[in-house]
Coordinates of C-alpha atoms in Angstrom, one line a residue:
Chain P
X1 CA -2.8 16.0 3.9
X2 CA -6.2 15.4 6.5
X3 CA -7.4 18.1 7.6
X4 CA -9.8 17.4 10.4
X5 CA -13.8 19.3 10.3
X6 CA -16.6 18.8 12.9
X7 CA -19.5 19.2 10.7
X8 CA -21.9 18.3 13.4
X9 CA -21.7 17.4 16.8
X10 CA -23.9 17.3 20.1
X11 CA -24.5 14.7 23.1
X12 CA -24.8 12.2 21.6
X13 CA -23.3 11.8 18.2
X14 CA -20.7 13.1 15.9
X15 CA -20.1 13.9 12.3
X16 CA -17.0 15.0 10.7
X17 CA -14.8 15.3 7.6
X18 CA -11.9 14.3 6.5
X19 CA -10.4 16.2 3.8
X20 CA -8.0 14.8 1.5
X21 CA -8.0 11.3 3.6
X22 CA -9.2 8.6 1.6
X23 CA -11.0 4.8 2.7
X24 CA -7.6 3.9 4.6
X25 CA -8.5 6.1 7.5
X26 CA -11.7 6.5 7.4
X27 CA -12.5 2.7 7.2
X28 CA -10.0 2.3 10.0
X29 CA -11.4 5.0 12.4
X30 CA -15.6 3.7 11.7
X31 CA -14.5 0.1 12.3
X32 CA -12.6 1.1 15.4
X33 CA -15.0 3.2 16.6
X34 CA -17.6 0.1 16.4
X35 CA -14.7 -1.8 18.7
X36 CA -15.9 0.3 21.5
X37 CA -19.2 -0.8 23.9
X38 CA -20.6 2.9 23.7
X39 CA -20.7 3.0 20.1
X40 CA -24.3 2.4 18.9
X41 CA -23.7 2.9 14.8
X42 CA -20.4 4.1 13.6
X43 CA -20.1 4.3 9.5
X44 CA -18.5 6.0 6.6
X45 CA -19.2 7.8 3.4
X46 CA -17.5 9.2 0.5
X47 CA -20.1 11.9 -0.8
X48 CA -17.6 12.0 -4.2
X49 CA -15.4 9.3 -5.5
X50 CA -12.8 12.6 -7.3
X51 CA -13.2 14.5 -4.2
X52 CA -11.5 12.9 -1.3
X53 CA -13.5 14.3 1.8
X54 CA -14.6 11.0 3.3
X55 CA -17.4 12.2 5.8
X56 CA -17.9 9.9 9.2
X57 CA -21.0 9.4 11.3
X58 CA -20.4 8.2 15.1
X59 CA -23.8 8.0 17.3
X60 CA -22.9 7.0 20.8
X61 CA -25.0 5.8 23.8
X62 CA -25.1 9.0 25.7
X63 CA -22.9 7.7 28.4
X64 CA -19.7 9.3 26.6
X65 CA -19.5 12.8 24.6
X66 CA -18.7 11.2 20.8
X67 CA -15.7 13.7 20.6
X68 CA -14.5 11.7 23.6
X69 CA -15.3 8.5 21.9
X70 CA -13.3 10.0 18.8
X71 CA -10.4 10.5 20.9
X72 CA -10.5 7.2 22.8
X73 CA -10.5 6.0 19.0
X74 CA -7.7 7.6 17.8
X75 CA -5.3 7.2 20.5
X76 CA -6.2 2.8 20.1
X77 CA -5.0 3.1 16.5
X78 CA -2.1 4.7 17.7
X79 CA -1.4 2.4 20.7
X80 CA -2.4 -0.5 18.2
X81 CA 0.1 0.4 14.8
X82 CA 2.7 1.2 17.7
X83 CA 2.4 -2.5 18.5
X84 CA 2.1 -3.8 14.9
X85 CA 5.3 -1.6 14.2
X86 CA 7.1 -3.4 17.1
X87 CA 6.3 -7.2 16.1
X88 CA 7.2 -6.3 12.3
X89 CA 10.5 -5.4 13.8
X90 CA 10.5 -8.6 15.7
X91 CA 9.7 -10.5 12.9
X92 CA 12.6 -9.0 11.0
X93 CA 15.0 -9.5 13.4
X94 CA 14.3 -13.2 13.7
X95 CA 14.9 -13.5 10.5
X96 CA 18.0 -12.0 9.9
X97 CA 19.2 -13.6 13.1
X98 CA 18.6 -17.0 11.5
X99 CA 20.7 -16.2 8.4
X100 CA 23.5 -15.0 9.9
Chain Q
X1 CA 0.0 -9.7 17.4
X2 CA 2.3 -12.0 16.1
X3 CA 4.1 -11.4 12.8
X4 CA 6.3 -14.1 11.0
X5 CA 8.2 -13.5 7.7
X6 CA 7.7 -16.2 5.1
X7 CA 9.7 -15.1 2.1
X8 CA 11.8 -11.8 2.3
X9 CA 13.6 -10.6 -1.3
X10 CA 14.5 -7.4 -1.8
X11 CA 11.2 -6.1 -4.0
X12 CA 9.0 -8.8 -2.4
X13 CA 8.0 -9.5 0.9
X14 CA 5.2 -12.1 2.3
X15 CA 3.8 -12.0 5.9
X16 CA 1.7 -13.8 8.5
X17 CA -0.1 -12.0 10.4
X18 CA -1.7 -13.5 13.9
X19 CA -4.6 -11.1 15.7
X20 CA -3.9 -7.8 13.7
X21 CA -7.1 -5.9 13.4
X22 CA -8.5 -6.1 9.6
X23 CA -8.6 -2.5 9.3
X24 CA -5.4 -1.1 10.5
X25 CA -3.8 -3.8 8.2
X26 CA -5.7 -2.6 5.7
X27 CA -5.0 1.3 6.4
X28 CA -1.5 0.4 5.9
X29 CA -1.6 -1.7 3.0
X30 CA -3.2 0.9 1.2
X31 CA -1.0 3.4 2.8
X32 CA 1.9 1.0 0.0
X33 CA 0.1 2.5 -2.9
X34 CA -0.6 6.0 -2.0
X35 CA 1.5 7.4 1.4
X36 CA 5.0 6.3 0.4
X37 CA 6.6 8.7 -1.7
X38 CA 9.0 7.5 -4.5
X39 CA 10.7 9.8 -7.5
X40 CA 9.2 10.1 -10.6
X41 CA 10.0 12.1 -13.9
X42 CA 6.7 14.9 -13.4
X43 CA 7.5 18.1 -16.0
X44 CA 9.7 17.6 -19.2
X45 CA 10.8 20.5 -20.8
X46 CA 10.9 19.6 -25.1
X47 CA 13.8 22.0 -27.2
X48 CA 13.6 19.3 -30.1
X49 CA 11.4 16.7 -31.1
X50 CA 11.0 15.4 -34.8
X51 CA 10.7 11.5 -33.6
X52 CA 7.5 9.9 -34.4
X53 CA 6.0 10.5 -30.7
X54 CA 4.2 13.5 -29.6
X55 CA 6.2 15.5 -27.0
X56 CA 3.2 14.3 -24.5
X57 CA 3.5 10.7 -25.1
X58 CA 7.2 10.4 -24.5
X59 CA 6.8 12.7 -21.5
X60 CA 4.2 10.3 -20.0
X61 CA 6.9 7.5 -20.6
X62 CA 9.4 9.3 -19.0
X63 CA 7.3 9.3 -16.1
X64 CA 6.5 5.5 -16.2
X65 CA 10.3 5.0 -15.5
X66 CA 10.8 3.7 -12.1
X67 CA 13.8 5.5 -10.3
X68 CA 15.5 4.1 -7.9
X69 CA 14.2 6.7 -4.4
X70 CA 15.9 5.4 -1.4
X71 CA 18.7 7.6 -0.6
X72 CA 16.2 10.4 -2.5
X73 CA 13.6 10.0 0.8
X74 CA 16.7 11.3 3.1
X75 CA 18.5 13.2 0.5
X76 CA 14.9 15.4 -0.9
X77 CA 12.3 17.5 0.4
X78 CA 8.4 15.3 1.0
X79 CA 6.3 16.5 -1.6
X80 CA 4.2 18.3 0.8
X81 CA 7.2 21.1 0.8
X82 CA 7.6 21.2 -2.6
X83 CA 4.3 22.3 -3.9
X84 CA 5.3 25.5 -4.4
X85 CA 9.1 25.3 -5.3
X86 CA 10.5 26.6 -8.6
X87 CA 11.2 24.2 -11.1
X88 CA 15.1 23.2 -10.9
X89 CA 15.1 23.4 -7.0
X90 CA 17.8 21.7 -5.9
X91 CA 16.0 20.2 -2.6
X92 CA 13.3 19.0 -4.6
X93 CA 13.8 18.8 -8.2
X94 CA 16.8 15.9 -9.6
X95 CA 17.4 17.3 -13.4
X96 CA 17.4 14.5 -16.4
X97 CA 19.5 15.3 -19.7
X98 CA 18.1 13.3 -23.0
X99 CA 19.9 14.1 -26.3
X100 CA 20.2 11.6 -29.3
X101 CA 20.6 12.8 -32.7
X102 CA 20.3 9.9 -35.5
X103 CA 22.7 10.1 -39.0
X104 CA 21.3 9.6 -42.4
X105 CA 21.6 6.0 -42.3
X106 CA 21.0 5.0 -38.5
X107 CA 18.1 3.7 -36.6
X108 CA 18.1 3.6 -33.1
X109 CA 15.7 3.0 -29.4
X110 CA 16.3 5.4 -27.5
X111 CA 16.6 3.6 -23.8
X112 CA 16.2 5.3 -20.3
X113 CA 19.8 4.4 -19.5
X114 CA 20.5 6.8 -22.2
X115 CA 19.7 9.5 -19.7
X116 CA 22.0 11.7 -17.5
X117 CA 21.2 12.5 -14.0
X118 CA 22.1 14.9 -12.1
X119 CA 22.4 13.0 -9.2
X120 CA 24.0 10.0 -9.4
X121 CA 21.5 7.8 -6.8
X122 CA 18.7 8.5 -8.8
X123 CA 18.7 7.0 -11.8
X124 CA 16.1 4.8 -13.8
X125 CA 15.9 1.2 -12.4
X126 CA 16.3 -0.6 -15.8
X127 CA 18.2 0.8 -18.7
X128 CA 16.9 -1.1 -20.8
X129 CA 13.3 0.3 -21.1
X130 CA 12.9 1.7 -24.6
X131 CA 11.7 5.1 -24.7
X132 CA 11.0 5.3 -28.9
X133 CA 12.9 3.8 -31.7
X134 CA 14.0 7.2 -33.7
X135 CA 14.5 6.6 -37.5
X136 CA 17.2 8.6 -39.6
X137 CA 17.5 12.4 -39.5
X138 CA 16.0 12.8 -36.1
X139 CA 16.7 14.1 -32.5
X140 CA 15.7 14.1 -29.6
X141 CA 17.0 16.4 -26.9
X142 CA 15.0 17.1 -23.7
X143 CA 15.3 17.7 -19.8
X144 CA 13.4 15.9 -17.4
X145 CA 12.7 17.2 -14.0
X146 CA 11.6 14.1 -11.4
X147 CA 10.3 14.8 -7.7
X148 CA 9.2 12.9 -5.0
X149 CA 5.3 12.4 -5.0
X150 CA 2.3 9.9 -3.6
X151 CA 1.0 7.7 -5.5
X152 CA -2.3 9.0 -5.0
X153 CA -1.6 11.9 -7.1
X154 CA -1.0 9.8 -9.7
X155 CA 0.2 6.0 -10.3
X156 CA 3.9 6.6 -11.4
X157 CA 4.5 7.4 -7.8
X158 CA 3.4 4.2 -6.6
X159 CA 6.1 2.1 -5.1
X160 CA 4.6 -1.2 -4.9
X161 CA 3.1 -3.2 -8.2
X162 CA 1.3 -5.5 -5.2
X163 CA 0.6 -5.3 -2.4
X164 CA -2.4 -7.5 -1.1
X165 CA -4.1 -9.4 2.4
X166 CA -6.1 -12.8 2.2
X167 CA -7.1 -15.0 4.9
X168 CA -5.1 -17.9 6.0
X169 CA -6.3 -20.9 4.0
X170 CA -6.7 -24.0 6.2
X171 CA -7.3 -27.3 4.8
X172 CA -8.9 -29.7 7.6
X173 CA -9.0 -33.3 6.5
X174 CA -10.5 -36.8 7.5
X175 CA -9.5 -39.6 5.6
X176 CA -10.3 -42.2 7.7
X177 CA -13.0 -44.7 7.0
X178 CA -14.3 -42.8 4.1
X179 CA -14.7 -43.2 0.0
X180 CA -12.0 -40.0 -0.5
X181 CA -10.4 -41.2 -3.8
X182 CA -12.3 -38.6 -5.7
X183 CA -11.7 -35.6 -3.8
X184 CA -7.4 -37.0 -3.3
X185 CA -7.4 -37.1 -7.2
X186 CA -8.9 -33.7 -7.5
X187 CA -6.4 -32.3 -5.1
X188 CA -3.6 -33.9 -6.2
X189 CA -4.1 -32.8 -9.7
X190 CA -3.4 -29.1 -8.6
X191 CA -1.4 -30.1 -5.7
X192 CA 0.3 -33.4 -5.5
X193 CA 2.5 -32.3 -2.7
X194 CA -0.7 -31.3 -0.7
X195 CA -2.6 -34.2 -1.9
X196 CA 0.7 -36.4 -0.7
X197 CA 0.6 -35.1 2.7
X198 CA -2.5 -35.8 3.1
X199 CA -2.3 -39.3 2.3
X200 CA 0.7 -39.5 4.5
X201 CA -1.5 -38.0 7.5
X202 CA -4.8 -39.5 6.7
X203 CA -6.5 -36.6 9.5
X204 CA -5.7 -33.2 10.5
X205 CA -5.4 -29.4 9.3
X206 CA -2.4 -28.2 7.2
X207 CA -2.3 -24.0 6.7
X208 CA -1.7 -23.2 3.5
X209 CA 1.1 -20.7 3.6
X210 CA 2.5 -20.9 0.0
X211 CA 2.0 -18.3 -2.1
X212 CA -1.0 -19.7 -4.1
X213 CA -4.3 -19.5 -5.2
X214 CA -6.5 -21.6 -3.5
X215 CA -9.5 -21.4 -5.7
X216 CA -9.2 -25.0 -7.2
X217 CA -8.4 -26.6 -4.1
X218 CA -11.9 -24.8 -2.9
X219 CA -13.8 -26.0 -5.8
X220 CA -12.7 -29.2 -5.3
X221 CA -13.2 -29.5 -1.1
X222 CA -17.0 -28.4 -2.3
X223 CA -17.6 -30.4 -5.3
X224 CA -15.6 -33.1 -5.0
X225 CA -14.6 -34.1 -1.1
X226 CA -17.8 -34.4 0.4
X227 CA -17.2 -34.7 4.4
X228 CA -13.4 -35.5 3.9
X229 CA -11.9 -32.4 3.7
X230 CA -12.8 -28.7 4.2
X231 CA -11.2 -25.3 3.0
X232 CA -11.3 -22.8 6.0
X233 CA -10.7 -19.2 5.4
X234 CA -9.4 -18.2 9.3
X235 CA -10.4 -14.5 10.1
X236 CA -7.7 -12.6 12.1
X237 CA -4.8 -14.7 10.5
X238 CA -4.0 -13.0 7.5
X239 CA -0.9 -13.4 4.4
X240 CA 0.4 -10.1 3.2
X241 CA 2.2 -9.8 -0.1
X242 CA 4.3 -7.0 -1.2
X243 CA 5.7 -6.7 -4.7
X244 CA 7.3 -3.6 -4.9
X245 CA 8.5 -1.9 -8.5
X246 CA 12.1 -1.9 -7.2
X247 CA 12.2 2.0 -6.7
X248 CA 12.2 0.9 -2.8
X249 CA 12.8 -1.8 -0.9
X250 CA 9.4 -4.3 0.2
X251 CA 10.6 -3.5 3.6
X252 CA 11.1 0.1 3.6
X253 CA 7.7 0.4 1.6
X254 CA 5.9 -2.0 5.0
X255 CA 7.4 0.6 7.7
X256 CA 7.1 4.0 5.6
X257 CA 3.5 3.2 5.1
X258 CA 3.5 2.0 8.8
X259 CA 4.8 5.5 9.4
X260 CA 2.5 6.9 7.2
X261 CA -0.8 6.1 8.8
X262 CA 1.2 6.6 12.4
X263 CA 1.6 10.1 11.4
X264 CA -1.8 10.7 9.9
X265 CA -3.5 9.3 13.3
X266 CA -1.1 11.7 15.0
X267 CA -2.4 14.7 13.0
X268 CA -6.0 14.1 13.3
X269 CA -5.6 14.1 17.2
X270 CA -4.0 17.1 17.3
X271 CA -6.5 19.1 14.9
X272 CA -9.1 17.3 17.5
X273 CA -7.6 18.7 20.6
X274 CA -7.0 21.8 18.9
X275 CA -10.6 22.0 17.6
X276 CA -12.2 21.2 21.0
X277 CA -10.0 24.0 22.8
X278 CA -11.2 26.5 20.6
X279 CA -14.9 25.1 21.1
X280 CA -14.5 25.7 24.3
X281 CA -12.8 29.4 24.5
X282 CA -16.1 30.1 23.2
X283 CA -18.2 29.0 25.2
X284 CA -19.3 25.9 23.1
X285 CA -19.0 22.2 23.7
X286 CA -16.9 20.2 21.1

């Protein structure tokens, strides 16, 4: 499963690999990435459709380090499926509340 | 974020979804075909086979069998451990027995309840799938081993036949005052339920949360209804559907693949802290 490489990295921008991830989580960190106000282009590639190394650009501002950035990223998606976990749950719950 | 379960069966699910971010929903959709692991028949071992099939096309058959996996998650090793195990390995492997012999004068299917398992909670879902029709004079005898695996290794581990997001369809409506015959009739002739209510409410916005497509009902809000109605697509509201192939649950597919990309983000934070400490033992930044 991902294993995470820093291809290229210096003040102001970021590029790095994810090897055997796929679109799901590299879609999921560009687009969050572009959430943030210090982000200036944040995109995605897949150099070979067989070979699942998605590769991911981030290019900040300067105000932030982009590993920063990256980390800020990462611990959103966490906060954020944490919460889509718990109203799942809820929803569940409702549900079998009302058929009982 | 505000969830609400419209239809709940045990291999189908359907979801609203209020102000989850299009990606993350995404993430874990796609996590339904290819992070959940299910069991699947993987290496068949052949001691006789005079049937009519080569030994590789009933072997990719065997695989195509959906096995009933949910006790198997708890009960067997991810398939991340098992790359490496011998064949047979008890924490990994569940064994499959096929023999069938035919007489001189029998013809027979051969069906994947006709095979034994070695453990009783995994077993093919149907046993009714036919495997190959054997004529007289023939046998079959085989032993199937079947693992947990992701579906992105290949598609006989998927647990899910569908699983799919679309916008909320919203169907905004003025009636009043207007020439709306046309576009009613229109409606109605896909609809006549919609087409009814609208009648009955003559203005306002019903969501469309039936499991439909909404295609017509857009071709017929463009061609056909002028300024009294309009189809709305409504970004951050969203319908999921899950049709699972009855190896798992809907439900336990939705939070395994919810688990799934949890764990992933997890992992990729660690390797980033752990990446950035080693940058900076030596002297570098990042």
């Amino acid at each position: 499963m991902g294993r995470l490489k820093i291809k290229k990295v210096d003040e102001k921008s970021v590029e790095i690999e994810l090897e055997g991830e796929d679109h799901s989580m590299a879609n999921l960190i560009a687009k969050y990435a572009l959430r943030n106000p210090h982000t200036k282009f944040a995109a995605y590639n897949v150099p070979h459709p067989l070979i699942a190394n998605p590769i991911i650009q981030i290019v900040t501002d300067g105000t932030i380090h982009p590993l920063d950035l990256l980390e800020q990223v990462l611990k959103e998606i966490l906060a954020d499926i944490e919460k889509f976990k718990e109203s799942v749950e809820k929803a569940f719950n409702e549900v079998s509340e009302k058929g009982s | 974020m505000e969830v609400k379960v419209l239809e709940h069966k045990p291999n189908f699910l359907r979801l609203r979804l209020k102000g989850v971010p299009l990606p993350l929903l995404n993430a874990v959709r796609r996590a339904c075909f290819t992070d959940v692991p299910v069991m699947a028949i993987d290496i068949v071992e052949f001691f006789e086979n005079n049937t009519v099939l080569y030994d590789e096309i009933i072997a990719h058959r065997l695989g195509l069998i959906p096995l009933t996996s949910e006790e198997a998650l708890e009960k067997y090793d991810p398939p991340e451990k098992c790359r490496n195990a011998p064949l047979g390995d008890p924490k990994c492997y569940v064994v499959f027995k096929l023999e069938v012999e035919t007489g001189p004068n029998e013809y027979r299917v051969v069906y994947s309840g006709d095979m034994e398992s070695s453990d009783p909670s995994v077993k093919p879902l149907y046993d009714n799938i036919p495997i190959v029709i054997m004529a007289p004079n023939q046998s079959l005898r085989l032993q199937a081993y079947a693992r947990l695996g992701y579906g992105r290794e290949h598609a006989k581990w998927m647990p899910v036949s569908i699983a799919a997001h679309k916008y909320l369809p919203v169907l905004h409506f003025d009636l009043e005052g207007k020439e709306c015959e046309e576009c009613l009739k229109c409606i109605e002739s896909f609809l006549p339920e919609l087409a009814k209510k609208m009648r009955d409410q003559v203005r306002g916005s019903i969501e469309i949360l039936e499991d439909i497509n909404t295609s017509a009902i857009y071709w017929c809000t463009v061609k056909r209804c002028g300024d009294c109605a309009k189809l709305e697509y409504r970004e951050g509201d969203y319908l999921l559907k899950i049709e699972t192939t009855g190896a798992l649950p809907a439900k336990v597919v939705l939070f395994k693949a919810i688990e799934a990309i949890k764990r992933k983000t997890q992992k990729l934070l660690e390797e980033l802290f752990e990446l950035r400490k080693q940058g900076l033992q030596e002297g570098g930044r990042g």
